[in-house]
mmCIF file of C-alpha atoms in Angstrom:
data_model
loop_
_atom_site.group_PDB
_atom_site.id
_atom_site.type_symbol
_atom_site.label_atom_id
_atom_site.label_comp_id
_atom_site.label_asym_id
_atom_site.label_seq_id
_atom_site.Cartn_x
_atom_site.Cartn_y
_atom_site.Cartn_z
ATOM 1 C CA MET A 1 -16.792 -86.499 -5.585
ATOM 2 C CA LEU A 2 -17.068 -90.066 -5.149
ATOM 3 C CA LYS A 3 -19.473 -91.500 -2.805
ATOM 4 C CA ARG A 4 -18.422 -93.356 0.416
ATOM 5 C CA VAL A 5 -19.265 -97.013 0.178
ATOM 6 C CA GLY A 6 -19.519 -100.004 2.842
ATOM 7 C CA ILE A 7 -19.672 -103.671 2.325
ATOM 8 C CA PHE A 8 -21.674 -105.885 4.284
ATOM 9 C CA PRO A 9 -21.622 -109.035 5.573
ATOM 10 C CA VAL A 10 -18.027 -110.092 4.214
ATOM 11 C CA ASP A 11 -17.521 -113.700 4.218
ATOM 12 C CA GLN A 12 -14.505 -115.927 3.258
ATOM 13 C CA GLU A 13 -15.500 -116.114 -0.420
ATOM 14 C CA SER A 14 -16.139 -112.425 -0.829
ATOM 15 C CA ILE A 15 -12.735 -111.683 0.680
ATOM 16 C CA THR A 16 -10.932 -113.338 -1.987
ATOM 17 C CA LEU A 17 -12.859 -111.337 -4.605
ATOM 18 C CA PHE A 18 -12.664 -108.219 -2.482
ATOM 19 C CA GLU A 19 -8.767 -108.396 -2.527
ATOM 20 C CA ASN A 20 -8.929 -107.808 -6.407
ATOM 21 C CA ILE A 21 -11.287 -105.125 -6.962
ATOM 22 C CA HIS A 22 -9.344 -101.984 -8.250
ATOM 23 C CA GLU A 23 -12.328 -99.672 -8.417
ATOM 24 C CA CYS A 24 -15.902 -99.605 -7.310
ATOM 25 C CA ARG A 25 -18.788 -98.446 -9.758
ATOM 26 C CA TYR A 26 -20.615 -96.798 -6.837
ATOM 27 C CA GLY A 27 -17.957 -94.961 -5.238
ATOM 28 C CA GLU A 28 -14.783 -95.484 -2.694
ATOM 29 C CA ILE A 29 -14.870 -98.377 -0.440
ATOM 30 C CA ILE A 30 -14.016 -97.229 2.986
ATOM 31 C CA HIS A 31 -15.532 -99.629 5.540
ATOM 32 C CA ILE A 32 -16.151 -103.481 5.045
ATOM 33 C CA ALA A 33 -18.030 -105.445 7.817
ATOM 34 C CA SER A 34 -18.843 -109.047 8.813
ATOM 35 C CA ILE A 35 -20.963 -110.599 11.611
ATOM 36 C CA LYS A 36 -19.120 -111.464 14.689
ATOM 37 C CA ALA A 37 -20.058 -115.251 14.750
ATOM 38 C CA TRP A 38 -18.211 -115.932 11.407
ATOM 39 C CA GLY A 39 -14.778 -115.293 12.721
ATOM 40 C CA LEU A 40 -13.566 -112.660 10.324
ATOM 41 C CA CYS A 41 -13.821 -109.397 12.298
ATOM 42 C CA GLY A 42 -10.682 -107.723 12.857
ATOM 43 C CA LYS A 43 -8.910 -109.562 10.059
ATOM 44 C CA LYS A 44 -6.577 -107.379 7.718
ATOM 45 C CA ILE A 45 -7.290 -107.485 4.059
ATOM 46 C CA GLN A 46 -4.647 -106.370 1.808
ATOM 47 C CA ARG A 47 -6.115 -104.603 -1.526
ATOM 48 C CA CYS A 48 -4.700 -104.870 -4.959
ATOM 49 C CA ASP A 49 -3.079 -101.206 -4.578
ATOM 50 C CA GLY A 50 -1.111 -102.267 -1.596
ATOM 51 C CA SER A 51 -3.261 -100.698 1.130
ATOM 52 C CA GLU A 52 -4.946 -102.479 3.895
ATOM 53 C CA ILE A 53 -8.247 -102.677 5.368
ATOM 54 C CA ILE A 54 -9.745 -104.013 8.389
ATOM 55 C CA ILE A 55 -13.012 -106.188 8.580
ATOM 56 C CA GLU A 56 -15.259 -104.489 11.236
ATOM 57 C CA GLU A 57 -17.707 -106.001 13.216
ATOM 58 C CA GLY A 58 -21.481 -104.970 12.461
ATOM 59 C CA ILE A 59 -22.482 -102.039 10.351
ATOM 60 C CA GLY A 60 -21.865 -99.131 13.207
ATOM 61 C CA ASN A 61 -19.193 -97.293 10.994
ATOM 62 C CA ILE A 62 -21.038 -97.895 7.707
ATOM 63 C CA ILE A 63 -24.170 -96.162 9.083
ATOM 64 C CA LYS A 64 -22.260 -93.194 10.560
ATOM 65 C CA GLU A 65 -20.026 -92.662 7.537
ATOM 66 C CA CYS A 66 -21.123 -94.271 4.228
ATOM 67 C CA GLU A 67 -23.702 -93.030 1.629
ATOM 68 C CA VAL A 68 -23.797 -96.450 -0.039
ATOM 69 C CA LEU A 69 -24.175 -99.872 1.544
ATOM 70 C CA ILE A 70 -23.438 -102.924 -0.764
ATOM 71 C CA LEU A 71 -25.338 -105.974 0.715
ATOM 72 C CA LEU A 72 -23.699 -109.187 -0.466
ATOM 73 C CA GLU A 73 -25.304 -112.384 -1.371
ATOM 74 C CA SER A 74 -23.743 -113.824 2.096
ATOM 75 C CA TRP A 75 -26.687 -112.149 3.952
ATOM 76 C CA HIS A 76 -28.535 -115.258 3.194
ATOM 77 C CA ASP A 77 -26.329 -116.750 6.024
ATOM 78 C CA ALA A 78 -27.589 -114.349 8.474
ATOM 79 C CA SER A 79 -31.083 -114.194 9.960
ATOM 80 C CA PRO A 80 -33.790 -112.375 7.975
ATOM 81 C CA GLU A 81 -35.038 -110.295 10.975
ATOM 82 C CA TYR A 82 -31.262 -109.086 11.276
ATOM 83 C CA ILE A 83 -30.949 -108.025 7.870
ATOM 84 C CA LYS A 84 -34.300 -106.424 7.882
ATOM 85 C CA SER A 85 -33.117 -104.276 10.537
ATOM 86 C CA VAL A 86 -29.992 -103.379 8.881
ATOM 87 C CA VAL A 87 -32.244 -102.246 5.656
ATOM 88 C CA LYS A 88 -34.735 -100.049 7.965
ATOM 89 C CA THR A 89 -31.555 -98.582 9.670
ATOM 90 C CA ALA A 90 -30.004 -97.575 6.332
ATOM 91 C CA LYS A 91 -33.307 -96.159 5.078
ATOM 92 C CA GLN A 92 -33.658 -94.164 8.013
ATOM 93 C CA LYS A 93 -30.310 -92.717 7.333
ATOM 94 C CA SER A 94 -30.983 -92.161 3.411
ATOM 95 C CA ILE A 95 -28.310 -94.658 2.734
ATOM 96 C CA THR A 96 -28.654 -96.300 -0.934
ATOM 97 C CA ILE A 97 -28.634 -100.022 -0.598
ATOM 98 C CA VAL A 98 -26.749 -101.822 -3.451
ATOM 99 C CA SER A 99 -28.191 -105.558 -3.646
ATOM 100 C CA ILE A 100 -26.267 -108.279 -5.132
ATOM 101 C CA ASN A 101 -29.329 -110.232 -5.131
ATOM 102 C CA ASN A 102 -32.953 -108.532 -5.180
ATOM 103 C CA ILE A 103 -33.286 -108.298 -1.462
ATOM 104 C CA ARG A 104 -36.584 -106.520 -1.601
ATOM 105 C CA ASN A 105 -38.233 -109.715 -3.328
ATOM 106 C CA SER A 106 -36.229 -112.130 -1.079
ATOM 107 C CA LEU A 107 -37.046 -110.766 2.047
ATOM 108 C CA GLU A 108 -40.446 -109.506 1.191
ATOM 109 C CA ILE A 109 -39.539 -105.907 2.286
ATOM 110 C CA ASP A 110 -42.108 -103.226 1.715
ATOM 111 C CA GLN A 111 -42.161 -101.509 -1.315
ATOM 112 C CA HIS A 112 -41.637 -98.277 -0.110
ATOM 113 C CA TYR A 113 -37.879 -99.063 0.420
ATOM 114 C CA GLU A 114 -37.434 -97.269 -2.775
ATOM 115 C CA ASN A 115 -33.418 -96.817 -2.288
ATOM 116 C CA VAL A 116 -32.615 -100.460 -2.832
ATOM 117 C CA VAL A 117 -30.785 -100.924 -6.048
ATOM 118 C CA VAL A 118 -30.069 -104.244 -7.734
ATOM 119 C CA ALA A 119 -26.525 -104.834 -8.805
ATOM 120 C CA LYS A 120 -27.090 -105.533 -12.737
ATOM 121 C CA LYS A 121 -25.644 -108.375 -14.480
ATOM 122 C CA LEU A 122 -24.727 -108.359 -18.058
ATOM 123 C CA LYS A 123 -27.964 -109.078 -19.764
ATOM 124 C CA ILE A 124 -28.372 -112.119 -22.081
ATOM 125 C CA GLN A 125 -31.658 -112.043 -23.581
ATOM 126 C CA LYS A 126 -34.141 -114.831 -23.016
ATOM 127 C CA LYS A 127 -34.994 -114.558 -26.878
ATOM 128 C CA CYS A 128 -32.061 -113.946 -29.084
ATOM 129 C CA ASP A 129 -31.701 -110.396 -30.428
ATOM 130 C CA ASP A 130 -30.635 -111.965 -33.946
ATOM 131 C CA LEU A 131 -30.245 -115.456 -35.139
ATOM 132 C CA ARG A 132 -26.628 -115.334 -36.013
ATOM 133 C CA VAL A 133 -23.202 -114.837 -34.634
ATOM 134 C CA ARG A 134 -22.185 -111.186 -35.522
ATOM 135 C CA LYS A 135 -18.462 -110.096 -36.182
ATOM 136 C CA ILE A 136 -17.354 -108.192 -32.835
ATOM 137 C CA ASN A 137 -15.798 -104.942 -33.899
ATOM 138 C CA ILE A 138 -13.456 -104.185 -31.066
ATOM 139 C CA PRO A 139 -10.559 -106.580 -30.085
ATOM 140 C CA VAL A 140 -11.424 -109.351 -27.615
ATOM 141 C CA ILE A 141 -8.837 -110.632 -25.252
ATOM 142 C CA CYS A 142 -9.717 -114.028 -23.874
ATOM 143 C CA VAL A 143 -8.482 -115.292 -20.696
ATOM 144 C CA LEU A 144 -8.832 -119.264 -20.361
ATOM 145 C CA GLY A 145 -7.877 -121.496 -17.100
ATOM 146 C CA LEU A 146 -6.550 -125.078 -17.389
ATOM 147 C CA THR A 147 -7.958 -125.881 -14.207
ATOM 148 C CA GLN A 148 -9.908 -124.127 -11.521
ATOM 149 C CA ASN A 149 -8.154 -121.579 -9.379
ATOM 150 C CA SER A 150 -5.694 -120.724 -12.097
ATOM 151 C CA GLY A 151 -5.637 -117.100 -11.539
ATOM 152 C CA LYS A 152 -7.961 -115.802 -14.487
ATOM 153 C CA LEU A 153 -9.928 -113.164 -12.429
ATOM 154 C CA LYS A 154 -6.446 -111.706 -11.309
ATOM 155 C CA MET A 155 -5.026 -111.531 -14.599
ATOM 156 C CA GLU A 156 -8.077 -110.064 -16.325
ATOM 157 C CA LEU A 157 -8.127 -107.098 -13.549
ATOM 158 C CA GLU A 158 -4.508 -106.638 -13.941
ATOM 159 C CA LEU A 159 -4.522 -106.533 -17.738
ATOM 160 C CA GLN A 160 -7.607 -104.105 -17.500
ATOM 161 C CA LYS A 161 -5.487 -101.822 -15.210
ATOM 162 C CA CYS A 162 -2.530 -101.851 -17.379
ATOM 163 C CA LEU A 163 -4.438 -101.176 -20.781
ATOM 164 C CA LYS A 164 -6.753 -98.291 -19.002
ATOM 165 C CA GLN A 165 -3.289 -96.736 -17.884
ATOM 166 C CA LYS A 166 -2.244 -96.726 -21.506
ATOM 167 C CA GLY A 167 -5.509 -94.769 -22.493
ATOM 168 C CA TYR A 168 -7.811 -97.372 -23.669
ATOM 169 C CA LYS A 169 -11.418 -97.898 -22.621
ATOM 170 C CA VAL A 170 -11.615 -101.537 -21.260
ATOM 171 C CA ALA A 171 -14.532 -103.667 -20.206
ATOM 172 C CA ALA A 172 -13.779 -106.838 -18.457
ATOM 173 C CA ILE A 173 -16.289 -109.697 -18.098
ATOM 174 C CA VAL A 174 -15.191 -111.594 -14.746
ATOM 175 C CA SER A 175 -17.168 -113.550 -12.113
ATOM 176 C CA GLY A 176 -18.896 -112.663 -9.110
ATOM 177 C CA LEU A 177 -18.521 -109.656 -6.933
ATOM 178 C CA ASN A 178 -16.111 -108.059 -9.313
ATOM 179 C CA GLY A 179 -18.578 -108.116 -11.981
ATOM 180 C CA LEU A 180 -21.226 -106.609 -10.040
ATOM 181 C CA ILE A 181 -19.505 -103.876 -8.195
ATOM 182 C CA GLY A 182 -16.398 -103.290 -9.955
ATOM 183 C CA LYS A 183 -15.803 -100.142 -12.524
ATOM 184 C CA ASP A 184 -16.067 -101.308 -15.982
ATOM 185 C CA THR A 185 -16.527 -104.882 -14.985
ATOM 186 C CA PHE A 186 -19.534 -107.282 -15.941
ATOM 187 C CA CYS A 187 -20.619 -110.777 -15.213
ATOM 188 C CA PHE A 188 -23.191 -112.974 -16.932
ATOM 189 C CA GLU A 189 -26.430 -114.346 -15.633
ATOM 190 C CA LYS A 190 -25.484 -118.071 -14.799
ATOM 191 C CA LYS A 191 -29.002 -119.340 -15.741
ATOM 192 C CA TYR A 192 -28.416 -118.304 -19.242
ATOM 193 C CA LEU A 193 -25.140 -120.453 -19.698
ATOM 194 C CA ASN A 194 -26.619 -123.797 -18.103
ATOM 195 C CA GLY A 195 -28.016 -126.709 -20.118
ATOM 196 C CA LYS A 196 -31.532 -125.791 -20.047
ATOM 197 C CA ASN A 197 -30.894 -123.491 -23.252
ATOM 198 C CA ARG A 198 -29.734 -124.977 -26.335
ATOM 199 C CA ASN A 199 -25.978 -124.691 -27.152
ATOM 200 C CA GLU A 200 -26.691 -122.375 -30.336
ATOM 201 C CA GLU A 201 -28.796 -120.061 -28.140
ATOM 202 C CA ILE A 202 -26.172 -119.674 -25.719
ATOM 203 C CA ILE A 203 -23.518 -119.010 -28.376
ATOM 204 C CA ILE A 204 -25.847 -116.311 -30.023
ATOM 205 C CA ASN A 205 -26.617 -114.562 -26.734
ATOM 206 C CA ILE A 206 -22.859 -114.522 -25.632
ATOM 207 C CA ASN A 207 -22.093 -112.945 -28.761
ATOM 208 C CA ALA A 208 -24.940 -110.482 -28.519
ATOM 209 C CA ALA A 209 -24.051 -109.509 -24.861
ATOM 210 C CA VAL A 210 -20.253 -108.818 -25.685
ATOM 211 C CA LYS A 211 -21.308 -107.011 -28.959
ATOM 212 C CA ARG A 212 -23.488 -104.517 -26.978
ATOM 213 C CA LEU A 213 -20.127 -103.483 -25.334
ATOM 214 C CA GLU A 214 -18.833 -102.109 -28.606
ATOM 215 C CA GLN A 215 -20.764 -98.770 -28.058
ATOM 216 C CA ASP A 216 -18.765 -97.924 -25.054
ATOM 217 C CA TYR A 217 -15.518 -99.603 -24.715
ATOM 218 C CA ASP A 218 -12.220 -99.863 -26.990
ATOM 219 C CA ILE A 219 -11.341 -103.549 -25.953
ATOM 220 C CA VAL A 220 -13.208 -106.101 -24.020
ATOM 221 C CA ILE A 221 -11.434 -108.752 -21.758
ATOM 222 C CA VAL A 222 -13.459 -111.901 -21.549
ATOM 223 C CA GLY A 223 -12.884 -114.555 -18.664
ATOM 224 C CA ILE A 224 -13.996 -117.995 -19.827
ATOM 225 C CA PRO A 225 -16.052 -119.636 -16.807
ATOM 226 C CA GLY A 226 -14.529 -122.707 -15.351
ATOM 227 C CA ALA A 227 -11.693 -124.747 -16.655
ATOM 228 C CA CYS A 228 -10.574 -125.760 -20.407
ATOM 229 C CA LEU A 229 -8.940 -129.293 -20.050
ATOM 230 C CA SER A 230 -9.660 -132.387 -18.060
ATOM 231 C CA PHE A 231 -6.950 -132.656 -15.501
ATOM 232 C CA ASN A 232 -7.515 -136.383 -14.785
ATOM 233 C CA PRO A 233 -10.332 -138.766 -15.749
ATOM 234 C CA GLN A 234 -12.297 -137.921 -12.629
ATOM 235 C CA TYR A 235 -12.043 -134.283 -12.897
ATOM 236 C CA SER A 236 -14.130 -133.663 -16.188
ATOM 237 C CA ASN A 237 -14.040 -129.722 -15.980
ATOM 238 C CA ASP A 238 -17.522 -130.010 -17.957
ATOM 239 C CA PHE A 239 -15.420 -131.500 -20.919
ATOM 240 C CA GLY A 240 -14.684 -128.028 -22.069
ATOM 241 C CA ILE A 241 -18.081 -127.552 -23.309
ATOM 242 C CA THR A 242 -18.417 -124.124 -21.984
ATOM 243 C CA THR A 243 -15.005 -122.997 -23.346
ATOM 244 C CA GLN A 244 -16.130 -124.370 -26.599
ATOM 245 C CA LEU A 245 -19.433 -122.406 -26.425
ATOM 246 C CA PHE A 246 -17.557 -119.058 -25.788
ATOM 247 C CA MET A 247 -14.900 -119.645 -28.572
ATOM 248 C CA CYS A 248 -17.805 -119.910 -31.067
ATOM 249 C CA ALA A 249 -19.366 -116.770 -29.860
ATOM 250 C CA ILE A 250 -16.432 -114.406 -29.657
ATOM 251 C CA GLU A 251 -13.443 -115.274 -31.681
ATOM 252 C CA PRO A 252 -10.642 -113.983 -29.506
ATOM 253 C CA ASP A 253 -7.990 -111.763 -31.035
ATOM 254 C CA TYR A 254 -5.430 -112.699 -28.193
ATOM 255 C CA SER A 255 -5.622 -115.427 -25.764
ATOM 256 C CA VAL A 256 -3.806 -116.191 -22.422
ATOM 257 C CA LEU A 257 -3.819 -119.536 -20.979
ATOM 258 C CA MET A 258 -3.573 -119.699 -17.164
ATOM 259 C CA LEU A 259 -1.953 -122.401 -15.283
ATOM 260 C CA PRO A 260 -1.575 -123.351 -11.636
ATOM 261 C CA TYR A 261 1.809 -122.933 -10.178
ATOM 262 C CA MET A 262 4.188 -125.792 -10.615
ATOM 263 C CA ARG A 263 7.710 -126.342 -11.778
ATOM 264 C CA TYR A 264 6.927 -126.731 -15.330
ATOM 265 C CA GLU A 265 9.353 -127.405 -18.096
ATOM 266 C CA GLU A 266 9.089 -125.632 -21.528
ATOM 267 C CA ALA A 267 8.069 -129.248 -23.241
ATOM 268 C CA PHE A 268 4.980 -129.625 -20.854
ATOM 269 C CA ILE A 269 4.025 -126.050 -21.392
ATOM 270 C CA SER A 270 4.185 -126.486 -25.446
ATOM 271 C CA HIS A 271 2.133 -129.687 -25.108
ATOM 272 C CA VAL A 272 -0.378 -128.071 -23.081
ATOM 273 C CA LYS A 273 -0.618 -124.996 -25.143
ATOM 274 C CA ASP A 274 -0.971 -127.355 -28.490
ATOM 275 C CA GLU A 275 -3.599 -129.218 -26.855
ATOM 276 C CA VAL A 276 -5.604 -126.190 -25.974
ATOM 277 C CA GLN A 277 -5.136 -124.835 -29.588
ATOM 278 C CA LYS A 278 -6.125 -128.023 -31.190
ATOM 279 C CA ARG A 279 -9.252 -128.409 -29.107
ATOM 280 C CA TYR A 280 -10.623 -124.793 -29.649
ATOM 281 C CA ASP A 281 -9.172 -123.968 -32.988
ATOM 282 C CA ILE A 282 -7.581 -120.527 -31.365
ATOM 283 C CA THR A 283 -4.062 -119.367 -31.019
ATOM 284 C CA ILE A 284 -2.726 -119.202 -27.425
ATOM 285 C CA ASN A 285 -0.332 -116.043 -27.288
ATOM 286 C CA ASP A 286 0.929 -116.172 -23.686
ATOM 287 C CA ILE A 287 0.887 -118.509 -20.877
ATOM 288 C CA GLY A 288 0.257 -117.111 -17.426
ATOM 289 C CA ILE A 289 1.034 -118.814 -14.043
ATOM 290 C CA SER A 290 -1.283 -118.446 -11.138
ATOM 291 C CA GLU A 291 -0.622 -117.771 -7.304
ATOM 292 C CA PHE A 292 -2.196 -121.158 -6.458
ATOM 293 C CA ALA A 293 -0.812 -124.641 -6.760
ATOM 294 C CA ILE A 294 -2.333 -127.931 -6.655
ATOM 295 C CA ASP A 295 -1.935 -129.251 -3.076
ATOM 296 C CA MET A 296 -0.516 -132.822 -3.634
ATOM 297 C CA ASP A 297 -0.480 -133.405 0.102
ATOM 298 C CA ALA A 298 -4.206 -132.736 0.558
ATOM 299 C CA SER A 299 -6.613 -135.546 0.915
ATOM 300 C CA PHE A 300 -8.552 -135.881 -2.583
ATOM 301 C CA GLU A 301 -12.467 -136.375 -2.885
ATOM 302 C CA GLN A 302 -13.660 -137.806 -6.169
ATOM 303 C CA LYS A 303 -14.081 -135.314 -8.834
ATOM 304 C CA LYS A 304 -12.538 -132.473 -6.697
ATOM 305 C CA MET A 305 -9.019 -130.944 -6.677
ATOM 306 C CA CYS A 306 -7.593 -129.104 -3.803
ATOM 307 C CA PHE A 307 -5.539 -126.028 -4.240
ATOM 308 C CA LEU A 308 -3.124 -123.962 -2.209
ATOM 309 C CA LYS A 309 -2.311 -120.397 -2.278
ATOM 310 C CA LEU A 310 1.338 -119.871 -2.200
ATOM 311 C CA ILE A 311 3.111 -117.250 -0.381
ATOM 312 C CA ASP A 312 6.099 -115.399 -2.277
ATOM 313 C CA LYS A 313 8.954 -117.387 -0.279
ATOM 314 C CA GLU A 314 7.379 -120.865 -1.592
ATOM 315 C CA ARG A 315 7.252 -119.690 -5.144
ATOM 316 C CA ASP A 316 10.542 -120.480 -7.325
ATOM 317 C CA PHE A 317 11.041 -117.129 -9.008
ATOM 318 C CA GLU A 318 14.315 -118.071 -10.589
ATOM 319 C CA HIS A 319 12.675 -121.019 -12.156
ATOM 320 C CA LEU A 320 9.728 -118.957 -13.671
ATOM 321 C CA LYS A 321 12.159 -116.744 -15.411
ATOM 322 C CA LYS A 322 13.757 -119.439 -17.253
ATOM 323 C CA ILE A 323 10.533 -120.537 -18.946
ATOM 324 C CA SER A 324 8.437 -118.541 -21.220
ATOM 325 C CA VAL A 325 5.442 -117.571 -18.861
ATOM 326 C CA VAL A 326 3.879 -114.551 -17.325
ATOM 327 C CA ASP A 327 4.030 -114.608 -13.469
ATOM 328 C CA ILE A 328 0.679 -113.322 -11.961
ATOM 329 C CA LYS A 329 2.589 -111.946 -8.903
ATOM 330 C CA SER A 330 5.140 -109.690 -11.293
ATOM 331 C CA ASP A 331 3.783 -106.362 -12.175
ATOM 332 C CA SER A 332 6.635 -105.771 -14.813
ATOM 333 C CA GLN A 333 5.754 -108.903 -16.578
ATOM 334 C CA ILE A 334 1.929 -108.057 -16.972
ATOM 335 C CA GLU A 335 2.969 -104.715 -17.850
ATOM 336 C CA LYS A 336 5.182 -106.374 -20.640
ATOM 337 C CA LEU A 337 2.256 -108.604 -21.572
ATOM 338 C CA SER A 338 -0.068 -105.437 -22.153
ATOM 339 C CA ASP A 339 2.546 -104.078 -24.411
ATOM 340 C CA ARG A 340 2.734 -107.481 -26.563
ATOM 341 C CA ILE A 341 -1.090 -107.297 -26.623
ATOM 342 C CA ILE A 342 -1.078 -103.758 -27.930
ATOM 343 C CA TRP A 343 1.370 -104.458 -30.545
ATOM 344 C CA THR A 344 -0.413 -107.673 -31.680
ATOM 345 C CA LEU A 345 -3.743 -105.756 -32.019
ATOM 346 C CA GLU A 346 -2.346 -102.900 -33.948
ATOM 347 C CA ASN A 347 -0.020 -105.228 -36.408
#
């Protein structure tokens, strides 16, 4: 029987991530709560299965009904004294605390709080396991984004769900909260992907971390952090360096490129696809369209773009049907994409 799980304290960023969690590795999420001053209490959140959950005020119901409390990184924005009292109350009720950060060290909580569990990230060794890039012996599906907010996370999780329903064991390397508490999802330690490590070390370690998933899964989906092309001279997207490192490490068998929503023409999509393929020496098998659009009416800051999440009535579905893309809002199109992936991998 699944354990009852509560999540606290929910902030705006964790709402976006929470909306896309299909399954939680620690049990069934039945309560989510926030701090009154943050202005989110009472807000309804639509989950990916269509159900709704209301953000509650404080941890009262979590303490009464849950066996696991997931303490999010946003506790840093609350007072340490308040969080200490939350931990103490949970301890008295024998509730297991899952900390996204190591709360015991951060708050100097006494060592006898043995029911604190730290959510694990996909480990990348500080010292390389093997000084070479090894072939990954299970199919690797790669999801890239032309820009930030291009719907990579949602595409990864929807594909994972579809492929699981077809009987495959599927791991997904995603970002943030989903990677830490989602079932069969993982995320990398960011500190091993930054410039303090040499590029060859990063490549070898990414390869080794993904290769370890071979033991337990049939397919792995890898979301490439950040964006893969410069949208304009001011928005560098780290010049595609992160994408290049991942491409050297994993050699994908199937790649999906996500674009923000616009009224694209086939010629433009073809041009973008060619540019990405040439730059990273890969094959882009499919193009996906995000539920986010670039907000042309926003005031832009230098080196920053603004995005707008579109509701259904603002999206031109008829136009999307006329071009060869996968609409992230269409379950049937994602289902067909998963069928194409399986056919490609088997032939």
